[in-house]
PDB file of C-alpha atoms in Angstrom:
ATOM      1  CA  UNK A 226     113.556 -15.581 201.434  1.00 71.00           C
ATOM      2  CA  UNK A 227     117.326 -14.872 201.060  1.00 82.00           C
ATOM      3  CA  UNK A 228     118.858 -14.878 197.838  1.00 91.00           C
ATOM      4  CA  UNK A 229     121.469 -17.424 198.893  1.00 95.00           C
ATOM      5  CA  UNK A 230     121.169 -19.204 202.494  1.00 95.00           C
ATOM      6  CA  UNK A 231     123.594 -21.538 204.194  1.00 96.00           C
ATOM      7  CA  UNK A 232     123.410 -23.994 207.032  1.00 90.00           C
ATOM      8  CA  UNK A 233     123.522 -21.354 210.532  1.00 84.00           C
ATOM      9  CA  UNK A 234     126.929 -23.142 212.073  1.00 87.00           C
ATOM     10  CA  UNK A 235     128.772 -22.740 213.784  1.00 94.00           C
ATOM     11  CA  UNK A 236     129.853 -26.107 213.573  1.00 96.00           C
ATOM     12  CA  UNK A 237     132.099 -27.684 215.854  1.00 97.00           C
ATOM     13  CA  UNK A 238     133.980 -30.849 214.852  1.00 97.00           C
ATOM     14  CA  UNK A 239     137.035 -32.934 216.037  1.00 97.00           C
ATOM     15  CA  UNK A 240     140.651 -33.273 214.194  1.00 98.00           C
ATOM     16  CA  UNK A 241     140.035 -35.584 211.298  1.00 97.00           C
ATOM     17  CA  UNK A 242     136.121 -35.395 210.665  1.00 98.00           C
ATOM     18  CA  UNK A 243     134.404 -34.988 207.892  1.00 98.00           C
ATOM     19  CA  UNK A 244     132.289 -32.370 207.860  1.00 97.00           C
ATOM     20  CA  UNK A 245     129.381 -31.363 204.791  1.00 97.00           C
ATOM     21  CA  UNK A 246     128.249 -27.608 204.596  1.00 97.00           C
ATOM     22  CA  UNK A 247     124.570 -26.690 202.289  1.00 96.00           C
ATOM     23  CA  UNK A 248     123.999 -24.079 201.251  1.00 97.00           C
ATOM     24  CA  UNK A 249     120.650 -23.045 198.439  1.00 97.00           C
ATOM     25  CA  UNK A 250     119.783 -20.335 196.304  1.00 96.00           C
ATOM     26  CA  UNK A 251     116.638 -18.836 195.334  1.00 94.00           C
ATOM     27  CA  UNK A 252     117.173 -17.837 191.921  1.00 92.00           C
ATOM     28  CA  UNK A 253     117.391 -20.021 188.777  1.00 90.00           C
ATOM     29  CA  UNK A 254     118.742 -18.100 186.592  1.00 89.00           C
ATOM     30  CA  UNK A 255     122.055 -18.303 188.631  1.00 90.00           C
ATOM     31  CA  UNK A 256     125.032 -18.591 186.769  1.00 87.00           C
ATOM     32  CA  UNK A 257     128.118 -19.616 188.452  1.00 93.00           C
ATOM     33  CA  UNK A 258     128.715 -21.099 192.025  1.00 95.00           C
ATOM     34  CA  UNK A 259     131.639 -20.586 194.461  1.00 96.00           C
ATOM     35  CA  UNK A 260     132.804 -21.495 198.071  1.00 97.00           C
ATOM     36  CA  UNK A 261     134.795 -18.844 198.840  1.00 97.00           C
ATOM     37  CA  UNK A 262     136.522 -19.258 203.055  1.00 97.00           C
ATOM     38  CA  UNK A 263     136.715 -16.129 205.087  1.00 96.00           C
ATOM     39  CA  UNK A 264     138.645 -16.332 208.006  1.00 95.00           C
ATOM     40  CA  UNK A 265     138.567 -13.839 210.781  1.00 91.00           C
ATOM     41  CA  UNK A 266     138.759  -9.922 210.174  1.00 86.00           C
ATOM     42  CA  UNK A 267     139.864 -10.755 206.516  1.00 93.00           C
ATOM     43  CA  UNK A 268     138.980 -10.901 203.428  1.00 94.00           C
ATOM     44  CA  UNK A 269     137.403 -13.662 201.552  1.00 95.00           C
ATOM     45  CA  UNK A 270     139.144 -15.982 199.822  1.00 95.00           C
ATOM     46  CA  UNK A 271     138.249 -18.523 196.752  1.00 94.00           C
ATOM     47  CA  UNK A 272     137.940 -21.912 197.975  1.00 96.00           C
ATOM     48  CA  UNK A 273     136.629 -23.470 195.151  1.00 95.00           C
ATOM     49  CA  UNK A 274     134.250 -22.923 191.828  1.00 93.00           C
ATOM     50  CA  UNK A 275     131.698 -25.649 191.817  1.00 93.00           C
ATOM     51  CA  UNK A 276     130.162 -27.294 188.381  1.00 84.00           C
ATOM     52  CA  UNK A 277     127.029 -29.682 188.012  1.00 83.00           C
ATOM     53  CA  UNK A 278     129.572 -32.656 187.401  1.00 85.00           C
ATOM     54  CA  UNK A 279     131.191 -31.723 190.706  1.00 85.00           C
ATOM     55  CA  UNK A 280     134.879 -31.159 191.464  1.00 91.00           C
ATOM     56  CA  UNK A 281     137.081 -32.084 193.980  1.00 94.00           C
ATOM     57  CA  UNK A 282     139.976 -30.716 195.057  1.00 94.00           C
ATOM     58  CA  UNK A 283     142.228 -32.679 197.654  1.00 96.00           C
ATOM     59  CA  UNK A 284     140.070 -33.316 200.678  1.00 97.00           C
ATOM     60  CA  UNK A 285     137.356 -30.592 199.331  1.00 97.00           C
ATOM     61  CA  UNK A 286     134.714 -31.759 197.050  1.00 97.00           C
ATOM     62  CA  UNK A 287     131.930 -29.302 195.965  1.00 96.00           C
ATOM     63  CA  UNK A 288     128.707 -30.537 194.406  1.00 95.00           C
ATOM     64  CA  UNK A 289     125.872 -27.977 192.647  1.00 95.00           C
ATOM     65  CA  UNK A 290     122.675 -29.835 192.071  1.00 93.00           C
ATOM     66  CA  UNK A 291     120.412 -26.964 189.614  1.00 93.00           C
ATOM     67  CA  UNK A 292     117.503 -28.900 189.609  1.00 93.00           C
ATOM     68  CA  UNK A 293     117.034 -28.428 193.326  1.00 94.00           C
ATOM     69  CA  UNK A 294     119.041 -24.907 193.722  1.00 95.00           C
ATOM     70  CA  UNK A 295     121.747 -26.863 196.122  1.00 95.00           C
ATOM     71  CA  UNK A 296     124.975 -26.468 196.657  1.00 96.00           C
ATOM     72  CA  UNK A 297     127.596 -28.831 198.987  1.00 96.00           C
ATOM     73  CA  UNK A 298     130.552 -28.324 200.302  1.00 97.00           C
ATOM     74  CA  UNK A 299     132.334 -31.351 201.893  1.00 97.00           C
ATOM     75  CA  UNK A 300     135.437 -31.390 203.729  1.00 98.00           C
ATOM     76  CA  UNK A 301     137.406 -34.474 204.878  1.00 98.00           C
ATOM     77  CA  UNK A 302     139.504 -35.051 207.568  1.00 98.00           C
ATOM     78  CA  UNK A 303     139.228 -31.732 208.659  1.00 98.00           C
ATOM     79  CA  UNK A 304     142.499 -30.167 210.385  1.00 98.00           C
ATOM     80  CA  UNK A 305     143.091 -27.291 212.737  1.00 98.00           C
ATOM     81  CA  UNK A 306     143.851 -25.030 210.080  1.00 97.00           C
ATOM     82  CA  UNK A 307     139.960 -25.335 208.151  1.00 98.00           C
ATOM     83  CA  UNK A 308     138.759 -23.706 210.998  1.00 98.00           C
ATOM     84  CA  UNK A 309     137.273 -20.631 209.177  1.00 97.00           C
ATOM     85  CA  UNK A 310     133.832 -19.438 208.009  1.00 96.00           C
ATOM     86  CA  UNK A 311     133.105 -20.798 204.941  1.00 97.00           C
ATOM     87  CA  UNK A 312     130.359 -18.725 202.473  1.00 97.00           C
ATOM     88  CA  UNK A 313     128.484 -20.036 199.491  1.00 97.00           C
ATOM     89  CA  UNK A 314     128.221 -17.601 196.282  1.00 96.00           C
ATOM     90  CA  UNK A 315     126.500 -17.478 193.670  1.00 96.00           C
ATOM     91  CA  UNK A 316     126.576 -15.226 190.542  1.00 93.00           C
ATOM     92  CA  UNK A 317     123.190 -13.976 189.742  1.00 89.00           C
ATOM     93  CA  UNK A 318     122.864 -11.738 187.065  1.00 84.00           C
ATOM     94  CA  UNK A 319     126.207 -10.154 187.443  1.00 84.00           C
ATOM     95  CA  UNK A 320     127.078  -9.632 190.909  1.00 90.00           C
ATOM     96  CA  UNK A 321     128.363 -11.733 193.193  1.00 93.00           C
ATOM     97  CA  UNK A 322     125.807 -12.835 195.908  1.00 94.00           C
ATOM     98  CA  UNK A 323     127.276 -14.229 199.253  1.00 96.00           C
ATOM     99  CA  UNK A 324     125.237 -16.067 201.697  1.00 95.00           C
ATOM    100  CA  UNK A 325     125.808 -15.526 205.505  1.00 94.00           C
ATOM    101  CA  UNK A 326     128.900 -18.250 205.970  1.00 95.00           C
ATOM    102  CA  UNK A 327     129.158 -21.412 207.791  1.00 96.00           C
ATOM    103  CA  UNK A 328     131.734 -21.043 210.824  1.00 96.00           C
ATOM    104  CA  UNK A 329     133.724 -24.306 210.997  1.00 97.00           C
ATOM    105  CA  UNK A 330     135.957 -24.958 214.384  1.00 97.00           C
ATOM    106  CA  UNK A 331     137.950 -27.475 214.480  1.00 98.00           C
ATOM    107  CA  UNK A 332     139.182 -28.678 217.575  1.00 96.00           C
ATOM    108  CA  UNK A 333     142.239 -31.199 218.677  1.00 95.00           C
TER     109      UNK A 333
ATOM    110  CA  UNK B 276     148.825 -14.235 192.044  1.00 70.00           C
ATOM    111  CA  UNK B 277     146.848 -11.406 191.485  1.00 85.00           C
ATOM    112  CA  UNK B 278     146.990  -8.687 193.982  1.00 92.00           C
ATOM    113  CA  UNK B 279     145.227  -6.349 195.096  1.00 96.00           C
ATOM    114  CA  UNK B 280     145.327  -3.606 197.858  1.00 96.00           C
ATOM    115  CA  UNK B 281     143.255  -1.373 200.458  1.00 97.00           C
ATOM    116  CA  UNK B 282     144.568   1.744 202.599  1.00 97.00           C
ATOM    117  CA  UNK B 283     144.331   2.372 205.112  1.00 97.00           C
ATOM    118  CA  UNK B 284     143.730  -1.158 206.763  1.00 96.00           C
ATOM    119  CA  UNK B 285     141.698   0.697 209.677  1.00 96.00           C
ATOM    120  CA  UNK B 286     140.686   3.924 210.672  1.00 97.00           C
ATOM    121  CA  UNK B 287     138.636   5.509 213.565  1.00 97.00           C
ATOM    122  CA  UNK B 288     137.043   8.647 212.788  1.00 96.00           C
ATOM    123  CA  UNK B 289     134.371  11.196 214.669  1.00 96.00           C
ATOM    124  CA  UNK B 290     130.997  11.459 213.541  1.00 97.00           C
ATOM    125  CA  UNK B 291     130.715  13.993 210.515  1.00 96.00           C
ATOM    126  CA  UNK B 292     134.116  13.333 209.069  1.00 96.00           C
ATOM    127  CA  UNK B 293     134.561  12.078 205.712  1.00 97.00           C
ATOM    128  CA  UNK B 294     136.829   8.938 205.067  1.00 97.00           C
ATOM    129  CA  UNK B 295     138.459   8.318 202.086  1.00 97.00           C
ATOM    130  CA  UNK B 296     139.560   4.232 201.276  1.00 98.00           C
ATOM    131  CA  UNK B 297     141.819   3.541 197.880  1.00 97.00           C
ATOM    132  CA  UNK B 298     141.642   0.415 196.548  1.00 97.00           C
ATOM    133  CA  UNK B 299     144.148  -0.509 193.755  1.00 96.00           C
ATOM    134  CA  UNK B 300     145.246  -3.885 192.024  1.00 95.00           C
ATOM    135  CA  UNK B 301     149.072  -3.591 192.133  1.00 95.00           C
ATOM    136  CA  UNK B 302     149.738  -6.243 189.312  1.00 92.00           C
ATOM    137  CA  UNK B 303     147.136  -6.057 186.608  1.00 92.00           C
ATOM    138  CA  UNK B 304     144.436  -3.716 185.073  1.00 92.00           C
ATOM    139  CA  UNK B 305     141.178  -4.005 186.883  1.00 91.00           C
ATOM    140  CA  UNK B 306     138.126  -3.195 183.980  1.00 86.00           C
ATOM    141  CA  UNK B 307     135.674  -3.445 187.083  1.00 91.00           C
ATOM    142  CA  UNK B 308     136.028  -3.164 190.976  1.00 94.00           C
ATOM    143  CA  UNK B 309     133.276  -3.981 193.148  1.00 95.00           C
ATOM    144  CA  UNK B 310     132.858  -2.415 196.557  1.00 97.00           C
ATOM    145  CA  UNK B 311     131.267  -4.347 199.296  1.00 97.00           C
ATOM    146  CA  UNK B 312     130.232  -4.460 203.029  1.00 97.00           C
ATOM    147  CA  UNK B 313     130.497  -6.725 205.641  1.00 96.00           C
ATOM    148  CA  UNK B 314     128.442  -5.845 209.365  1.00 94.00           C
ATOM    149  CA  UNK B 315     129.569  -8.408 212.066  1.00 88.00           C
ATOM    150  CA  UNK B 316     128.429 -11.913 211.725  1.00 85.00           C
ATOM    151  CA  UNK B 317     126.998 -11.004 208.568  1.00 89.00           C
ATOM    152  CA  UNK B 318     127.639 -11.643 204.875  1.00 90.00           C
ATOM    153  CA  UNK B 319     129.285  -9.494 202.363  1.00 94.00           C
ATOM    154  CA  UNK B 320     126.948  -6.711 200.953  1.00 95.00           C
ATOM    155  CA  UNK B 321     127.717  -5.549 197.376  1.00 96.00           C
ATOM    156  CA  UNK B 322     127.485  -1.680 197.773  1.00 97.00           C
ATOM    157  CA  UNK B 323     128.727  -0.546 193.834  1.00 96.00           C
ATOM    158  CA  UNK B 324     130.382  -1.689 190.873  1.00 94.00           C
ATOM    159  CA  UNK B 325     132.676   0.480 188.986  1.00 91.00           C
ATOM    160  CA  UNK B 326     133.963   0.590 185.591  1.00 87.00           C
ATOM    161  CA  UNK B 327     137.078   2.493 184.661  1.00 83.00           C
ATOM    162  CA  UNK B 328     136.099   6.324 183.699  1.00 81.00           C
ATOM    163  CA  UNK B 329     132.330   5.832 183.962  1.00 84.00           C
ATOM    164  CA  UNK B 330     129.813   6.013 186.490  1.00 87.00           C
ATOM    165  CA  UNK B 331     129.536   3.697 189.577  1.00 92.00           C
ATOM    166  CA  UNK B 332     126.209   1.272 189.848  1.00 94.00           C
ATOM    167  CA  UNK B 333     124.764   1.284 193.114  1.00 96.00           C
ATOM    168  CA  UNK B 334     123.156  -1.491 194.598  1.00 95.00           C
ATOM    169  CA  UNK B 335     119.133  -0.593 196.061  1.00 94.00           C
ATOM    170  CA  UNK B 336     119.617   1.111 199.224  1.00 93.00           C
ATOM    171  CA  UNK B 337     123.226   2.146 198.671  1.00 95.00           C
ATOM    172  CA  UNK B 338     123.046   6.030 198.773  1.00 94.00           C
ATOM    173  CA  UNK B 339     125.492   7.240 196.409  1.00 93.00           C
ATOM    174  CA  UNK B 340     125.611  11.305 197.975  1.00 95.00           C
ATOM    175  CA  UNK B 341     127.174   9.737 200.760  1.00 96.00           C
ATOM    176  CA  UNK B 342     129.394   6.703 199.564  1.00 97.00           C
ATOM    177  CA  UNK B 343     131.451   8.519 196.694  1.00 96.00           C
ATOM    178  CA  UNK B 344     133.074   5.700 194.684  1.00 95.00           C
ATOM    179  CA  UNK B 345     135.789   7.168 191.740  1.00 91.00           C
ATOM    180  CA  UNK B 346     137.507   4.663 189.235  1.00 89.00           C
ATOM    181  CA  UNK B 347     139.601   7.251 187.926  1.00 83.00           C
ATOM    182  CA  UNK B 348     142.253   4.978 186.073  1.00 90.00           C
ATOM    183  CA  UNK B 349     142.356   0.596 185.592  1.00 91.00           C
ATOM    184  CA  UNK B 350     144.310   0.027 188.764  1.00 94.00           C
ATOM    185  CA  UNK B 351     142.821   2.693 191.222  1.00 94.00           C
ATOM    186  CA  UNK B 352     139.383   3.217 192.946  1.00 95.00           C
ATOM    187  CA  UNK B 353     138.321   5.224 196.014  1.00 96.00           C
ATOM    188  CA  UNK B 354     135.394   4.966 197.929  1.00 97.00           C
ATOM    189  CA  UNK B 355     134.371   8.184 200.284  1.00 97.00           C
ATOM    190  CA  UNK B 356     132.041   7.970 203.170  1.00 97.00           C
ATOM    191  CA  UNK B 357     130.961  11.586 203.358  1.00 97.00           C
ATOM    192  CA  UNK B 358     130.272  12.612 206.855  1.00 96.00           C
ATOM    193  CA  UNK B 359     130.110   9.469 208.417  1.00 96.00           C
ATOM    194  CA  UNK B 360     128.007   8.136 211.257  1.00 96.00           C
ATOM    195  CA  UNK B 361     128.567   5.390 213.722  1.00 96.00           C
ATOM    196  CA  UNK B 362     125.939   3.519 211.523  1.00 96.00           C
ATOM    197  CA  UNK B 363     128.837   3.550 208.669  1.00 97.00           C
ATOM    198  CA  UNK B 364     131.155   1.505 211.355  1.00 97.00           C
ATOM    199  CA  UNK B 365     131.555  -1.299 209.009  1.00 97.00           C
ATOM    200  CA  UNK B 366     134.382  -3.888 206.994  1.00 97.00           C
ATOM    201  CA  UNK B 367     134.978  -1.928 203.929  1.00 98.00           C
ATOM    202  CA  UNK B 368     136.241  -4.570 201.050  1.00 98.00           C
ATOM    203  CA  UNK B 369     137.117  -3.956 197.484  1.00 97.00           C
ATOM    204  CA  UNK B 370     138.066  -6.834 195.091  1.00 96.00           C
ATOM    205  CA  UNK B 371     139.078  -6.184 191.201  1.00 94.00           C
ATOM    206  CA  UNK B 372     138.340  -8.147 188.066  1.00 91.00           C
ATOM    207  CA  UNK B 373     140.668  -8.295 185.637  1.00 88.00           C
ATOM    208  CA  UNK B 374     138.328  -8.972 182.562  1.00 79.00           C
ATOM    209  CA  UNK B 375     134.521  -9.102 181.579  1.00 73.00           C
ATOM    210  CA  UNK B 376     133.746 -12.263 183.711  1.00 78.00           C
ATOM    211  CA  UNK B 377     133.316 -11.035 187.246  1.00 81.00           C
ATOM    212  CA  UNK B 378     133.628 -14.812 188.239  1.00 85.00           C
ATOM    213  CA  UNK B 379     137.352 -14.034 188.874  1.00 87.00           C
ATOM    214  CA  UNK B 380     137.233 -11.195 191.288  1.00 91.00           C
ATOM    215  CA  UNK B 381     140.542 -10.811 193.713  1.00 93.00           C
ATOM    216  CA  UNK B 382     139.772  -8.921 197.000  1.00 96.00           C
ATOM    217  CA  UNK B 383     141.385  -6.675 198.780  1.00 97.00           C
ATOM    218  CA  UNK B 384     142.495  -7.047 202.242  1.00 97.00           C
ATOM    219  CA  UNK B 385     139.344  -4.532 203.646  1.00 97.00           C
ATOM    220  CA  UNK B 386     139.289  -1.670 205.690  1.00 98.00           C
ATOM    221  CA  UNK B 387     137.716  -1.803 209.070  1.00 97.00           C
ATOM    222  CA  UNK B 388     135.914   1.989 209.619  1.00 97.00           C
ATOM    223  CA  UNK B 389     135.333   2.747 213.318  1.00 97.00           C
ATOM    224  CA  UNK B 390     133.085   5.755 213.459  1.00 97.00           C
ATOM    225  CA  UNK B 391     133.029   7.650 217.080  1.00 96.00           C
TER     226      UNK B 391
END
């Protein structure tokens, strides 16, 4: 089982959908949570930390739920410019562990 | 913001050469840089971590004759891929963290290695 596995994408969506990305990780002991976006031939980039109570940050809101080793990513009217892959971390005992990304496309 | 920095961007070597890639934070003092991986359509692979003036951590598999990592001073790390292969052909990314948490890591811009 991977240490931290996200939804295989790619998804495609229209201008102005929402769109929810899942991602879960195996290991309990996990410490800290991220959605980092990586868009093509560069390097990742931090999207977002995400905490138990949740956050939100504009039209991104990020849930963790520990109990079931989840973690959301939801984006709302999506534009042109989310089109990237996004990738689910998780900091597990030290090192940053990145799951395979999500590639979003957004399309007019 | 923090920044930090990778040279060269790309490079294209023959088989048996040895690469060198700097990585260096250009606006703060990096304890720890981490070196990672990425194949196509794949996620990012820690290789190392590396702490100023000590010895790098390789990750299981990671073989450190051949990927030389040096954190010689708290802005400045190399990696080496001694006598590459076109196995090595990979996204080479760095990122720095500027204090003990490595939740706050800032990445560098990679370096795509083409090996012939």
């Amino acid at each position: 089982r991977k240490e931290v596995e996200q939804d295989p994408g790619p998804f495609n969506v229209p201008e102005g959908a929402t769109v929810a990305f899942n991602c879960t990780y195996s290991n309990s002991a996990s410490q800290s949570f991220f959605w980092y976006r990586q868009d093509c031939r560069k390097e990742p980039k931090l999207l977002m930390s995400v905490y138990s109570s949740g956050n939100e940050d504009g039209r991104f809101t990020a849930q963790l739920n520990r109990a079931s080793q989840y973690i959301s990513l939801l984006i709302r009217d999506s534009k042109l410019s989310d089109s990237a892959t996004y990738l689910c971390v998780v900091n597990q005992g030290g090192k940053l562990i990145f799951g395979q990304g999500t590639e979003l496309s957004v399309k007019p | 913001g923090a920044v930090v920095s990778q040279h060269p961007s790309w490079v294209i070597c023959k088989s048996g050469t040895s690469v060198k890639i700097e990585c260096r934070s250009l606006d703060f003092q990096a304890t720890t840089m981490f070196w990672y991986r990425q194949f196509p359509k794949q996620s990012l692979m820690l290789m190392a971590t590396s702490n100023e003036g000590s010895k790098a951590t390789y990750e299981q598999g990671v073989e450190k004759d051949k990927f030389l990592i040096n954190h010689a001073s708290l802005t400045l790390s190399t990696l080496t891929v001694t006598s590459a292969h076109p196995e090595d052909s990979s996204f080479y990314i760095c990122s720095a963290s500027p204090g003990t948490s490595i939740d706050t890591q800032y990445f560098g811009p990679g370096t795509r290695l083409t090996v012939l």
